[in-house]
Short mmCIF file of C-alpha atoms in Angstrom, two decimals:
data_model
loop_
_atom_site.label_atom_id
_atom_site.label_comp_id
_atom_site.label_asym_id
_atom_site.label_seq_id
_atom_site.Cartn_x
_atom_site.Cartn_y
_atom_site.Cartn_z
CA UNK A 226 0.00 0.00 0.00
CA UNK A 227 2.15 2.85 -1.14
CA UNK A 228 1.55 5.63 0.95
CA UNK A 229 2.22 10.05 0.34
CA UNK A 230 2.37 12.78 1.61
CA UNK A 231 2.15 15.78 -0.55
CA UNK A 232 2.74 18.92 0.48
CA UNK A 233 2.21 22.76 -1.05
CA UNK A 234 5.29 25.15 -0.23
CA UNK A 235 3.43 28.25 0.52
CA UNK A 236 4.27 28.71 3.67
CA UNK A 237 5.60 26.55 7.20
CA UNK A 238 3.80 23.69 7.84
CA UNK A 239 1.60 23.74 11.09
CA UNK A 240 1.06 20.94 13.90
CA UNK A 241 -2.05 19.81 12.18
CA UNK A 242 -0.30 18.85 8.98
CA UNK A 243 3.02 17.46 10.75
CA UNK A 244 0.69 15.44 12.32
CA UNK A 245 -1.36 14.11 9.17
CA UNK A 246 2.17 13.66 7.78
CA UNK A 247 2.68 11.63 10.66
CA UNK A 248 -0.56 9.43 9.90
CA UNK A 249 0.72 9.23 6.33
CA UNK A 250 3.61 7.75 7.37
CA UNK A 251 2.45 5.49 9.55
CA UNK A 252 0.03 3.95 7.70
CA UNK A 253 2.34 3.20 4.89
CA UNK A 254 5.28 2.14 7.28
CA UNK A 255 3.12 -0.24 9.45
CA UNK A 256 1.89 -1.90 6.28
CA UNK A 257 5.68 -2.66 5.36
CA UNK A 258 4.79 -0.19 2.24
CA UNK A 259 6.97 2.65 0.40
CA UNK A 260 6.39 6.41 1.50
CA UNK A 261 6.69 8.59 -0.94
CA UNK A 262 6.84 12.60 -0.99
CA UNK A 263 5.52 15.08 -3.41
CA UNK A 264 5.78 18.33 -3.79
CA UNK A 265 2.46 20.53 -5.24
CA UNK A 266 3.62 23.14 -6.11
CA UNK A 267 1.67 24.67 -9.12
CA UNK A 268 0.49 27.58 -7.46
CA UNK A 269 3.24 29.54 -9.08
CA UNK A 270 2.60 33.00 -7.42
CA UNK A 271 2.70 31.23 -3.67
CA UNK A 272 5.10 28.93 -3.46
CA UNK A 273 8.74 29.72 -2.51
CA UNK A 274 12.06 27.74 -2.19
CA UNK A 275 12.43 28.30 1.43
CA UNK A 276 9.21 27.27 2.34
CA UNK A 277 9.70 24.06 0.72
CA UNK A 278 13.51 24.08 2.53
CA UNK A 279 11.83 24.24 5.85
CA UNK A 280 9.19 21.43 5.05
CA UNK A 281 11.38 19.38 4.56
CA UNK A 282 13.63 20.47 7.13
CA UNK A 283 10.52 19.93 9.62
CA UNK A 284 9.59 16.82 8.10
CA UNK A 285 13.25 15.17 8.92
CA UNK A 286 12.97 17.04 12.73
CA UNK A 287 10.04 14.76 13.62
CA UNK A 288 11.13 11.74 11.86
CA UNK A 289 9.56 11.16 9.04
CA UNK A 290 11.77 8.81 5.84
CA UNK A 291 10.51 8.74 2.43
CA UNK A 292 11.70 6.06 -0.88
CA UNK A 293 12.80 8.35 -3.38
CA UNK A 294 13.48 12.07 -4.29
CA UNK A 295 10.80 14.12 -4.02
CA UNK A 296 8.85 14.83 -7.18
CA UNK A 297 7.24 18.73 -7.86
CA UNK A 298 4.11 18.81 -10.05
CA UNK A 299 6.10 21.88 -11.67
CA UNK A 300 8.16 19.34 -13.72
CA UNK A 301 4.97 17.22 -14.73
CA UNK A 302 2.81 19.43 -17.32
CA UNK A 303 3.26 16.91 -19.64
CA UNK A 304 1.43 14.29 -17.85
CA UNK A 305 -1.47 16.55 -17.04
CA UNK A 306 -1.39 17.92 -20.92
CA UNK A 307 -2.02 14.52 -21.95
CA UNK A 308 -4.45 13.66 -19.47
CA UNK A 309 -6.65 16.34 -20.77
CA UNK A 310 -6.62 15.16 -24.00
CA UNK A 311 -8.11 11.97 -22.66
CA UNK A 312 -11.55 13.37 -21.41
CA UNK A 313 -14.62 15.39 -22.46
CA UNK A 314 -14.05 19.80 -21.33
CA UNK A 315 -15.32 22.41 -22.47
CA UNK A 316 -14.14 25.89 -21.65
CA UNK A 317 -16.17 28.17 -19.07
CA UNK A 318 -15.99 31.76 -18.92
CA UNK A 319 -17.87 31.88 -15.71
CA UNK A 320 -16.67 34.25 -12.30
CA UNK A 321 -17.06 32.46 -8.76
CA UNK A 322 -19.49 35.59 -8.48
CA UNK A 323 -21.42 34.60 -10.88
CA UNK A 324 -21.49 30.90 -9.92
CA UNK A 325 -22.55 31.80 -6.94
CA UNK A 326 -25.36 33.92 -7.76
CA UNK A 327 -26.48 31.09 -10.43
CA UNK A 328 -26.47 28.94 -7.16
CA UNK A 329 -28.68 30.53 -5.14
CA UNK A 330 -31.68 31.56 -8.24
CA UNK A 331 -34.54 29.80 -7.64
CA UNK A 332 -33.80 27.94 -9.66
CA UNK A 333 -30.25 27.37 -9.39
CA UNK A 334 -28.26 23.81 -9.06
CA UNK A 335 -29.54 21.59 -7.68
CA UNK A 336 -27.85 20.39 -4.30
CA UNK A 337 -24.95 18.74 -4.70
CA UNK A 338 -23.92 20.28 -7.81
CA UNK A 339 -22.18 23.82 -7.54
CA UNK A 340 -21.46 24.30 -10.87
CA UNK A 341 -24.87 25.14 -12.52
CA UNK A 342 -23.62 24.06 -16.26
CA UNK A 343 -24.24 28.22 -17.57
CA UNK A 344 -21.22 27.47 -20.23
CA UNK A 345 -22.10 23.51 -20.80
CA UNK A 346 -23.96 23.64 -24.30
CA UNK A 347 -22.90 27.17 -25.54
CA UNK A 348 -22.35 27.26 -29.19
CA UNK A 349 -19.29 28.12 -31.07
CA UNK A 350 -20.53 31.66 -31.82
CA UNK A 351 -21.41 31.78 -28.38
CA UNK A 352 -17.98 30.71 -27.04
CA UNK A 353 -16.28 33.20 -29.54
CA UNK A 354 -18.10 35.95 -28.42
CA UNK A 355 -16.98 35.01 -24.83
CA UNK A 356 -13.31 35.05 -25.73
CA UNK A 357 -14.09 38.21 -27.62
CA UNK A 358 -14.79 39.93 -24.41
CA UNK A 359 -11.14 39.22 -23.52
CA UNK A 360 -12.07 36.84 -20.42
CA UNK A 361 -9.50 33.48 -20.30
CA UNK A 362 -11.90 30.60 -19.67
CA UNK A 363 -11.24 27.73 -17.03
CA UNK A 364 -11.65 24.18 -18.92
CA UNK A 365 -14.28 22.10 -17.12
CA UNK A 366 -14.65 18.41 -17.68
CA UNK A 367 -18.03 17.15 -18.33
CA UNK A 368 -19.34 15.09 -15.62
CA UNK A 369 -22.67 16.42 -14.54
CA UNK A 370 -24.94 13.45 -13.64
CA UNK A 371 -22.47 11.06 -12.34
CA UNK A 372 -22.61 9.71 -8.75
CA UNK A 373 -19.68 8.32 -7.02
CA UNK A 374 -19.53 6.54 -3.68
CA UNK A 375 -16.18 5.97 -1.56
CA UNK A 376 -15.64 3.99 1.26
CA UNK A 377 -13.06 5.84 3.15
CA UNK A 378 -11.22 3.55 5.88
CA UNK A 379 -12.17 6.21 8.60
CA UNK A 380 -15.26 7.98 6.89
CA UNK A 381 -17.08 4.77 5.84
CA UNK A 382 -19.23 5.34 2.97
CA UNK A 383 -19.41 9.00 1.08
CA UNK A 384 -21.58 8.78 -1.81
CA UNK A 385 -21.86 12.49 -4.19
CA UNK A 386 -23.12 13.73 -7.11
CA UNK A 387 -20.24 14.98 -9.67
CA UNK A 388 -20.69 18.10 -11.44
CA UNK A 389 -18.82 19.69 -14.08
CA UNK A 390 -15.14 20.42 -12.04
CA UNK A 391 -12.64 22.35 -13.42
CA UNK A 392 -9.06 20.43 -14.51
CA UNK A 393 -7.19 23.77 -15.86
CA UNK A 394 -7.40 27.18 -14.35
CA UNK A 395 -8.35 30.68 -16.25
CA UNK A 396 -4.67 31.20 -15.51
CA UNK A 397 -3.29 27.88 -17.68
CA UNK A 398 -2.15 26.23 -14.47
CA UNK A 399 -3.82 22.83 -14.42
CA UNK A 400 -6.31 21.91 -11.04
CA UNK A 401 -5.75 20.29 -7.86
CA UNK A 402 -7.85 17.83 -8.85
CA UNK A 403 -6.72 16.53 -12.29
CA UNK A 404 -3.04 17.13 -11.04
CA UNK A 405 -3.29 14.84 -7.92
CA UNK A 406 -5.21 11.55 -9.74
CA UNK A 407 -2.28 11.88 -12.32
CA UNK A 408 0.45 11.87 -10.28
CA UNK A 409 -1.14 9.43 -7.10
CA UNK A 410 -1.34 6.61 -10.66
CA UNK A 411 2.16 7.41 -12.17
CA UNK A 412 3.68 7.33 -9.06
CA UNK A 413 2.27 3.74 -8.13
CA UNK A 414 -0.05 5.53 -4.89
CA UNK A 415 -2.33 3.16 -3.17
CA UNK A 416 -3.57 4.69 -0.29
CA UNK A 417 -3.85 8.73 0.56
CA UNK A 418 -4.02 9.71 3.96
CA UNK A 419 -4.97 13.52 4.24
CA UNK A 420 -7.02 15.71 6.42
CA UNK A 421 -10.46 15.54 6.51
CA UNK A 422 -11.12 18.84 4.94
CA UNK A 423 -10.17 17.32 1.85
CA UNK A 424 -12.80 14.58 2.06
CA UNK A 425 -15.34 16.51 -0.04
CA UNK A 426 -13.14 16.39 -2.92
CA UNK A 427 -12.41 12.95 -3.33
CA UNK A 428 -15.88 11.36 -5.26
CA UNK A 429 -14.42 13.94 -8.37
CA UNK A 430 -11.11 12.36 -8.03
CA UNK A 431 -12.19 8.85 -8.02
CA UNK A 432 -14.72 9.72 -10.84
CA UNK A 433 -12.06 11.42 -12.76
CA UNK A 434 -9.29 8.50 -12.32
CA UNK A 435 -12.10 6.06 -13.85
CA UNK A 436 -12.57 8.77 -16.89
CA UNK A 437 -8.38 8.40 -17.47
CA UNK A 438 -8.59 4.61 -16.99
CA UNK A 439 -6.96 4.82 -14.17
CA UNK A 440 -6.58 2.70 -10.90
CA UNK A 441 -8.05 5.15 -7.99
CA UNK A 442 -6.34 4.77 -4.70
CA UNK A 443 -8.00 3.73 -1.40
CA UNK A 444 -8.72 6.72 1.14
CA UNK A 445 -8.13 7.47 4.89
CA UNK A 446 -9.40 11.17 6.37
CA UNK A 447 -8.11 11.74 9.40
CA UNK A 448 -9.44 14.31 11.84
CA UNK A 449 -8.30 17.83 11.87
CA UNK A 450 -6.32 19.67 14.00
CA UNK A 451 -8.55 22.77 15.78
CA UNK A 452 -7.42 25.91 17.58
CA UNK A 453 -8.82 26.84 20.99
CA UNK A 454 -11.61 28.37 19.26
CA UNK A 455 -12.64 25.52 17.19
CA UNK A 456 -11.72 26.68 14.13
CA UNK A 457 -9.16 24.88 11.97
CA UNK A 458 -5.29 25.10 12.88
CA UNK A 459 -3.69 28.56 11.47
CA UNK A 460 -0.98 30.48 12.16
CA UNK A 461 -3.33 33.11 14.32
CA UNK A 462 -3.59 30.82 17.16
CA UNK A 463 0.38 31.53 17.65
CA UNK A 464 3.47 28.77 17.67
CA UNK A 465 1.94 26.33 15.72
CA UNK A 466 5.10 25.57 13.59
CA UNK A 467 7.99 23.40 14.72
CA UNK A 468 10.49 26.30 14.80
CA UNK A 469 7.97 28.16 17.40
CA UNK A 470 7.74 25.32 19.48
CA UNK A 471 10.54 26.34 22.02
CA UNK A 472 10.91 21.93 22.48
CA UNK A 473 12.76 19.68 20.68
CA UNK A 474 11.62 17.96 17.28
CA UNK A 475 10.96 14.51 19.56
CA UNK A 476 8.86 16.16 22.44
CA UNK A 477 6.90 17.51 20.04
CA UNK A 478 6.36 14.62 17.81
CA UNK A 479 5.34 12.71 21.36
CA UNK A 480 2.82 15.51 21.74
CA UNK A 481 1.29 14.27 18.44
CA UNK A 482 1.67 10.96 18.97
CA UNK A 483 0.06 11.51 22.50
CA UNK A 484 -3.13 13.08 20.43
CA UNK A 485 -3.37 9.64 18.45
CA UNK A 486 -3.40 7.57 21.71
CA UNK A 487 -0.06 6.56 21.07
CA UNK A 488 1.80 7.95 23.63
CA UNK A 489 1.78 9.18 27.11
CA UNK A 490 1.34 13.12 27.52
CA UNK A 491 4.99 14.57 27.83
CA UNK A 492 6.90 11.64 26.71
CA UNK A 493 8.91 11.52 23.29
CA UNK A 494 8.70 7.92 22.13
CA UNK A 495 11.03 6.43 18.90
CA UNK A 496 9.73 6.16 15.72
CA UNK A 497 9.80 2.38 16.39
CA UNK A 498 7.52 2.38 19.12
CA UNK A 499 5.60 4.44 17.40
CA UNK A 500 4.85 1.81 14.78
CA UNK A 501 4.85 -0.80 17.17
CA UNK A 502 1.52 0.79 18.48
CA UNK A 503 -0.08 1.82 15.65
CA UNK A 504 -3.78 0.71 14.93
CA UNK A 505 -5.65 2.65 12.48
CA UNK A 506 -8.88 1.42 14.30
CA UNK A 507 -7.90 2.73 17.19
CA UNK A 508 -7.48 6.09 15.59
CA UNK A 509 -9.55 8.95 17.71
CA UNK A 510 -12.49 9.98 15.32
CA UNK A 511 -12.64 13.37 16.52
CA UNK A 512 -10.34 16.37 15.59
CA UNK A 513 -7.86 17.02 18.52
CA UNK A 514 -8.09 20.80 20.06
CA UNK A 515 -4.88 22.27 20.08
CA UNK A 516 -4.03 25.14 22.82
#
């Protein structure tokens, strides 16, 4: 069960994700499987070198191995060119504004389906005049009326409707979601484990690796990571990143650990033990409030 982790180098990473990293690795490791390590970094305007210096760096200070150099989606537009040439878009000149005022008509999408199809079945003359008004369109692929169900190992079942996602940006930089089925097949990926924030996403990318004719991976969401005042982990709830954390990289990677059940509060146990314990069903189900 090849395993992943794949972070985005906009910034330090934060307890939360050290700690889904953590779960990554664990699950892979226990399972005598590869690790592997990505880097997604097609955001071009966000990402910098140092950031993804000190992931890594971070990374390393709790523990974490990985098989392999790290791959960046920067160096893989070829794979997602191709991939689009394998499946049905269409381009769409639409603004999130307008999406979301299409939405919420009375008669707007239906639930379950936030794209309401405005651009679907425009004409040619119709799409011309669109690119006359000097607006780059997003390409959307044409699922609308699909209906995927995954089993995540943590979630159970999560059945959705799949509407009409974008793959490539009004900017040329190709999605998340096409990007991420791509690489998780050419890179051999059999399992994801990733926050559950990312759960909603995951019917479009199982739908859209069965559009490529690709194998889809299986799926673990683990809880989040919250802030004293329950909102997700961020850098506003103060020394959330390794290099704030006046304790060493062990302590704090026992202070994860202890948040999994797999330590005792205060204690910095090996990487060993740490695999030596680990049961994904007894995996708290809840996210863990951080303070």
């Amino acid at each position: 069960m090849t395993g992943r982790y794949a972070p985005s180098p906009t910034g330090a990473l934060h307890l939360g994700n050290l700690r889904t990293a953590l779960l990554a690795w664990l699950f892979a490791r226990s399972a005598g499987s590869r690790f592997l390590l990505r880097i997604e970094d097609l955001d071009a305007g966000r990402v910098r070198a140092e950031h993804e210096a000190g992931q890594l760096a971070d990374l390393e200070g709790i523990g974490l191995d990985w098989d392999d150099a790290p791959v960046r989606q920067s160096d893989r537009s070829d794979l997602y060119r191709a991939a689009l040439e394998l499946i049905d878009t269409y381009p769409c000149f639409c603004t999130r504004a307008e999406i979301r005022e299409a939405a919420s008509a009375p008669h707007g999408s239906p639930a379950g389906d936030p794209y309401p199809g405005t651009c679907r079945n425009f004409t040619r003359g119709e799409q011309a005049r669109r690119e006359r008004s000097g607006r780059p369109p997003a390409l959307r692929v044409r699922a609308s009326g699909a209906h995927v169900t995954v089993t995540d190992r943590l979630a159970g079942p999560i059945g959705a409707p799949i509407d009409d996602f974008v793959v490539r940006r009004n900017d040329g930089a190709f999605a998340y979601n096409l990007a991420v089925v791509v690489d998780d097949a050419e890179q051999g990926v059999q399992e994801v484990v990733r926050g559950a924030d990312l759960l909603s996403s995951t019917p479009r990318q199982v739908w859209l690796a069965g559009a490529l004719g690709l194998a889809a991976p299986s799926h673990a969401h683990v809880p989040l990571v919250l802030g004293a005042d329950g909102s997700r982990l961020a850098k506003r709830h103060g020394s959330v990143t390794l290099a704030e954390r006046p304790e060493d990289p062990e302590y704090v990677r026992g202070m994860l650990a202890a948040s999994l059940g797999l330590a005792e509060p205060g204690s910095a146990p090996s990487m060993e033990q740490l695999l030596a314990r680990f049961d994904p069903a007894g995996l708290p189900t809840r996210p863990w409030t951080f303070s």
